[in-house]
Coordinates of C-alpha atoms in Angstrom, one line a residue:
M1410 CA 0.0 0.0 -0.1
S1411 CA 3.2 2.3 -0.3
E1412 CA 1.6 4.0 -3.1
H1413 CA -0.9 5.5 -0.6
A1414 CA 1.9 7.2 1.8
P1415 CA 1.8 10.6 0.1
A1416 CA -1.4 11.5 1.9
A1417 CA 0.7 11.4 4.9
E1418 CA 2.2 15.0 3.8
A1419 CA -1.5 16.4 3.9
A1420 CA -2.3 14.8 7.0
M1421 CA 0.5 16.3 8.9
P1422 CA -0.1 18.3 12.1
G1423 CA 0.5 21.9 11.4
S1424 CA 0.2 21.3 7.6
E1425 CA -3.2 23.6 7.4
A1426 CA -0.7 26.8 8.1
R1427 CA 0.5 25.9 4.3
Q1428 CA -2.7 24.9 2.7
P1429 CA -6.0 26.4 1.8
R1430 CA -8.7 25.3 4.4
R1431 CA -10.0 21.8 3.5
A1432 CA -13.7 21.3 2.7
S1433 CA -15.5 18.9 5.2
L1434 CA -14.8 15.2 4.5
L1435 CA -18.3 14.8 3.9
R1436 CA -18.8 17.4 1.1
F1437 CA -16.0 16.3 -0.1
L1438 CA -17.2 12.8 -0.9
T1439 CA -20.6 14.2 -2.1
R1440 CA -19.3 16.5 -4.7
R1441 CA -16.4 14.7 -6.0
H1442 CA -17.0 10.9 -5.3
P1443 CA -20.8 10.2 -4.7
L1444 CA -20.5 6.6 -5.9
A1445 CA -18.1 6.0 -3.0
L1446 CA -20.1 7.4 -0.5
G1447 CA -23.3 5.7 -1.7
L1448 CA -21.8 2.3 -1.9
V1449 CA -20.2 2.4 1.5
T1450 CA -23.4 4.0 3.0
L1451 CA -25.2 1.2 1.8
F1452 CA -22.8 -1.4 3.0
L1453 CA -22.9 0.4 6.7
V1454 CA -26.6 0.6 6.8
A1455 CA -27.1 -3.2 5.6
A1456 CA -24.3 -4.1 8.0
I1457 CA -25.5 -2.6 10.9
F1458 CA -29.4 -3.1 10.3
G1459 CA -29.5 -6.1 8.2
P1460 CA -30.9 -8.2 11.1
W1461 CA -33.6 -6.0 11.7
I1462 CA -34.8 -5.1 8.6
A1463 CA -34.5 -8.5 6.8
P1464 CA -38.0 -9.5 5.6
H1465 CA -37.5 -13.1 6.1
S1466 CA -35.3 -15.5 8.6
M1467 CA -32.0 -15.7 7.1
T1468 CA -31.6 -19.6 8.5
D1469 CA -35.3 -21.1 8.2
T1470 CA -35.7 -23.7 5.3
D1471 CA -39.2 -24.1 3.4
L1472 CA -38.6 -26.5 0.7
G1473 CA -41.9 -25.9 -0.8
A1474 CA -40.8 -22.2 -1.7
A1475 CA -37.3 -23.4 -3.3
L1476 CA -35.9 -21.8 -6.1
Q1477 CA -38.8 -19.3 -7.0
G1478 CA -38.2 -16.3 -9.0
S1479 CA -38.7 -12.6 -7.7
S1480 CA -42.2 -12.0 -6.1
A1481 CA -43.8 -9.5 -3.8
E1482 CA -43.1 -12.0 -0.9
H1483 CA -39.5 -12.7 -1.9
L1484 CA -37.8 -9.4 -4.0
L1485 CA -35.1 -11.6 -5.2
G1486 CA -36.4 -15.1 -5.0
T1487 CA -35.4 -18.0 -3.2
D1488 CA -32.6 -20.3 -2.5
P1489 CA -32.4 -24.2 -2.9
L1490 CA -33.6 -24.9 0.6
G1491 CA -36.4 -21.9 0.3
R1492 CA -34.9 -19.7 2.2
D1493 CA -35.5 -15.6 1.1
V1494 CA -32.1 -14.3 -0.8
L1495 CA -32.6 -10.7 0.1
S1496 CA -32.6 -11.6 3.8
R1497 CA -29.5 -13.9 3.1
L1498 CA -27.7 -11.4 1.1
L1499 CA -28.4 -8.7 4.3
G1500 CA -27.2 -11.6 6.8
S1501 CA -24.1 -12.0 4.5
T1502 CA -23.4 -8.2 4.8
V1503 CA -23.1 -8.5 8.4
V1504 CA -20.6 -11.3 8.1
A1505 CA -18.7 -9.0 5.6
A1506 CA -18.5 -6.2 7.9
E1507 CA -17.3 -8.4 10.8
A1508 CA -14.6 -9.8 8.9
F1509 CA -13.6 -6.3 7.8
L1510 CA -13.3 -5.3 11.5
I1511 CA -11.5 -8.3 12.4
V1512 CA -8.6 -7.9 9.5
V1513 CA -8.4 -3.9 10.1
L1514 CA -8.1 -4.5 13.9
I1515 CA -5.5 -7.2 13.6
G1516 CA -3.6 -5.4 10.9
G1517 CA -4.2 -1.9 12.1
I1518 CA -3.2 -2.6 15.9
F1519 CA 0.0 -4.4 15.1
G1520 CA 1.0 -3.0 12.1
T1521 CA 0.7 0.4 13.1
L1522 CA 2.6 -0.3 16.6
L1523 CA 5.0 -1.8 14.7
G1524 CA 5.7 0.9 12.1
L1525 CA 5.5 3.7 14.8
L1526 CA 7.9 2.2 16.9
A1527 CA 10.1 1.4 13.7
G1528 CA 10.2 4.6 12.0
G1529 CA 10.0 6.9 15.2
L1530 CA 12.7 5.2 17.0
G1531 CA 14.8 3.8 14.1
G1532 CA 18.3 2.0 14.5
I1533 CA 18.3 -1.9 15.0
L1534 CA 14.3 -1.9 15.8
D1535 CA 13.8 -0.5 12.3
L1536 CA 15.7 -3.0 10.7
V1537 CA 14.5 -6.0 12.3
V1538 CA 10.6 -4.6 11.9
S1539 CA 11.4 -4.3 8.4
R1540 CA 12.7 -7.7 7.9
V1541 CA 10.0 -9.4 10.1
T1542 CA 7.6 -7.6 7.8
E1543 CA 8.9 -8.7 4.6
V1544 CA 8.8 -12.4 5.7
V1545 CA 5.4 -12.2 7.1
Q1546 CA 4.4 -10.7 3.7
G1547 CA 6.2 -13.6 1.8
F1548 CA 3.4 -16.3 2.9
P1549 CA 0.6 -16.9 0.8
T1550 CA -2.6 -15.7 2.8
V1551 CA -4.6 -18.7 1.6
L1552 CA -1.8 -21.1 2.6
V1553 CA -1.9 -19.2 6.3
A1554 CA -5.5 -19.8 6.4
I1555 CA -5.5 -23.2 5.6
V1556 CA -3.3 -23.9 8.2
I1557 CA -4.8 -21.9 11.1
V1558 CA -8.5 -23.5 9.9
A1559 CA -7.0 -26.8 9.9
L1560 CA -5.5 -26.4 13.7
L1561 CA -8.3 -24.4 15.0
G1562 CA -11.4 -25.4 13.1
P1563 CA -13.3 -23.6 10.3
S1564 CA -14.7 -20.4 11.5
L1565 CA -15.0 -17.0 10.6
V1566 CA -12.7 -15.6 13.3
N1567 CA -10.0 -18.5 12.5
A1568 CA -10.1 -17.6 8.8
M1569 CA -9.9 -13.8 9.3
V1570 CA -7.0 -14.0 11.3
A1571 CA -5.0 -15.2 8.5
V1572 CA -5.8 -12.4 6.6
G1573 CA -5.5 -10.0 9.5
I1574 CA -1.9 -11.2 10.1
A1575 CA -1.4 -10.8 6.0
A1576 CA -2.5 -6.7 6.3
I1577 CA 0.0 -6.4 9.2
P1578 CA 2.9 -5.4 6.8
D1579 CA 0.8 -3.0 4.8
F1580 CA -0.1 -0.9 7.9
A1581 CA 3.5 -1.4 9.2
R1582 CA 5.2 0.0 5.7
V1583 CA 2.7 3.2 5.6
S1584 CA 3.1 4.1 9.5
R1585 CA 6.6 3.4 9.3
G1586 CA 6.9 5.7 6.3
V1587 CA 4.7 8.6 7.8
A1588 CA 6.8 8.1 11.0
I1589 CA 9.9 8.8 9.2
Q1590 CA 8.8 11.6 7.4
L1591 CA 7.6 13.3 10.7
R1592 CA 10.3 12.6 13.5
D1593 CA 12.4 15.3 12.5
R1594 CA 9.9 18.0 11.8
E1595 CA 10.0 21.2 13.7
F1596 CA 7.1 20.6 16.3
V1597 CA 8.6 17.1 17.2
Q1598 CA 12.0 18.9 17.7
A1599 CA 10.1 21.5 19.9
A1600 CA 8.2 18.7 22.0
R1601 CA 11.9 17.0 22.6
G1602 CA 13.5 20.5 23.6
L1603 CA 10.8 20.9 26.1
G1604 CA 11.8 17.3 27.8
A1605 CA 8.9 15.1 26.3
S1606 CA 10.1 11.4 26.0
E1607 CA 10.2 9.8 22.9
L1608 CA 7.2 7.3 23.7
R1609 CA 5.5 10.6 24.5
I1610 CA 6.3 12.0 21.3
L1611 CA 5.2 9.0 19.4
R1612 CA 1.9 8.9 21.0
T1613 CA 0.8 12.7 20.9
E1614 CA 2.9 14.0 17.9
I1615 CA 3.3 11.4 15.3
L1616 CA 0.7 9.0 15.7
P1617 CA -2.1 11.6 15.2
G1618 CA -0.6 12.2 11.7
M1619 CA -0.9 8.7 10.6
I1620 CA -4.7 9.0 10.7
G1621 CA -5.5 9.9 7.2
P1622 CA -3.2 7.4 5.5
L1623 CA -4.2 4.6 7.8
V1624 CA -7.8 5.1 6.9
V1625 CA -6.8 4.6 3.4
V1626 CA -5.0 1.3 4.2
A1627 CA -7.8 0.1 5.9
S1628 CA -10.2 0.7 3.3
F1629 CA -8.4 -1.1 1.0
D1630 CA -7.4 -4.2 3.1
G1631 CA -10.8 -4.1 4.3
A1632 CA -11.9 -4.5 0.6
Q1633 CA -9.3 -7.3 0.7
A1634 CA -11.0 -9.0 3.8
V1635 CA -14.4 -8.8 2.3
M1636 CA -13.0 -10.6 -0.7
W1637 CA -11.2 -13.3 1.2
E1638 CA -14.1 -13.9 3.5
A1639 CA -16.0 -14.8 0.5
A1640 CA -13.3 -17.0 -1.0
L1641 CA -12.7 -18.9 2.1
S1642 CA -16.3 -19.3 2.7
F1643 CA -16.9 -20.5 -0.9
L1644 CA -14.3 -23.1 -0.1
G1645 CA -15.5 -24.0 3.0
L1646 CA -12.9 -22.6 5.4
G1647 CA -15.1 -19.9 6.7
I1648 CA -18.4 -19.3 8.6
Q1649 CA -20.1 -22.4 8.7
P1650 CA -23.8 -23.3 7.5
P1651 CA -26.9 -22.5 7.9
A1652 CA -25.2 -18.6 8.5
P1653 CA -25.2 -16.8 5.5
S1654 CA -22.2 -15.8 3.5
F1655 CA -21.3 -14.4 0.3
G1656 CA -18.9 -17.0 -0.7
S1657 CA -21.4 -20.0 0.6
M1658 CA -24.3 -18.6 -1.3
L1659 CA -22.1 -18.4 -4.5
R1660 CA -21.1 -22.2 -3.8
E1661 CA -25.0 -23.1 -3.4
A1662 CA -25.8 -20.8 -6.3
Q1663 CA -23.2 -22.6 -9.0
Q1664 CA -25.1 -25.8 -8.8
Y1665 CA -28.3 -24.1 -10.1
L1666 CA -26.7 -21.8 -12.9
S1667 CA -29.3 -23.4 -15.7
I1668 CA -32.1 -23.4 -13.4
Q1669 CA -32.1 -20.1 -11.6
P1670 CA -29.1 -18.0 -12.6
Q1671 CA -30.5 -15.1 -10.6
L1672 CA -28.7 -16.7 -7.4
A1673 CA -25.4 -16.2 -8.4
I1674 CA -26.1 -12.8 -10.3
V1675 CA -27.7 -10.9 -7.4
T1676 CA -25.2 -12.5 -4.9
G1677 CA -22.1 -11.7 -7.0
V1678 CA -23.3 -8.0 -7.8
A1679 CA -23.6 -7.6 -3.8
V1680 CA -20.1 -8.6 -3.0
T1681 CA -18.9 -6.7 -5.8
A1682 CA -20.6 -3.5 -5.0
V1683 CA -19.3 -4.0 -1.3
I1684 CA -15.6 -4.5 -2.6
L1685 CA -15.9 -1.8 -5.3
G1686 CA -17.3 0.7 -2.7
L1687 CA -14.6 0.2 -0.2
N1688 CA -11.8 0.6 -3.0
L1689 CA -13.5 3.8 -4.3
F1690 CA -13.7 5.0 -0.6
G1691 CA -10.4 4.3 -0.3
D1692 CA -9.3 6.2 -3.3
A1693 CA -11.6 9.1 -2.3
I1694 CA -9.7 9.3 1.2
S1695 CA -6.5 9.2 -0.7
D1696 CA -7.3 12.4 -2.9
Y1697 CA -8.9 14.0 0.0
F1698 CA -5.3 14.1 2.2
D1699 CA -3.6 14.5 -1.1
G1700 CA -4.9 18.0 -1.1
D1701 CA -8.0 17.7 -3.2
G1702 CA -10.3 18.1 -0.4
R1703 CA -9.8 22.1 -0.7

C-alpha cells in the first residue's frame, strides 16, 4: 500500500498553515465521489441494520418455496432450501462487516504499532521490523488460512486471523513511512526541547499524523478482507452453514446456474458492490488527504 503514503503529507500536524482550508470530508465525498459514498453508506446500513430489516429469517428453510423467482413476498427469490435471498444477502453483509473489522483491527493495531516504533525510533528496531514484515508478507494468505483452520477449525474468526496477519505489513509500511517523515519536523523537535520522552512524542505528536494514511490502508485492506471472506467461505473454510455468507451463497448457486441464474447474479453483484465501494472510498480518502479536499 506504499503508493498511498503521499497522503501523509497532507495529514501532517500543522500542515493547515501551508494549505487552503479543506472542505469537510462529507462535502468532499458528496461532491467528488458520490458513488463511493453511496456504496459505503449502503454497506454500513445493511451491516448495522440487516438483522432488523431482513423481511424473512436468514436460516429457516421452506422446501416448498425452493428456487422461486422474484415476487412480492421474496423480492430476490429464494435459494434451493427455500430461504429468502434478500434476507441472506443482508446477513452476508453483516458477516462481511465482521470480517472487515477483524482484519483491520489485527492489521491496524499490530502493524501501526510496529511501524510507529520502527519509523519513530529507527536503528536496529527499524531493521528488525522491516525484515519481519517482509517475511510475513512472503507467506501466501490462503496457505496460512488453511493451516490455521486445520488447527483451530473452520470459522469466520479463524479464517480472518490469517488475513489480518497478512494485513500487518501494509499498516506497518505506511505508518513507518509517515513516522520517518514526521520524526524530525519542527514541532517534534520542539516537543523534545521541552523534555518530552520519545514514547510520548510518538503517541502525541506522530501518531495523530497517521490517521489519514491509515484510513486509506484500512479501506483497501478491508476490501481485501471481504474478498477473502467470500473466497474462504466458498471453499468451506470460513463461516459455516446455515449462517449466510457471500461465498457460501455463491457455492450453492453454482449448482443451479441453468435453472435459477439469478441466485449467482444477485450475490455476485452484492459482493462486487461492497468491494468496489470500499476501494473507491480508499481512493477518495487518499485524494482528500493528498490535497484535493480544499
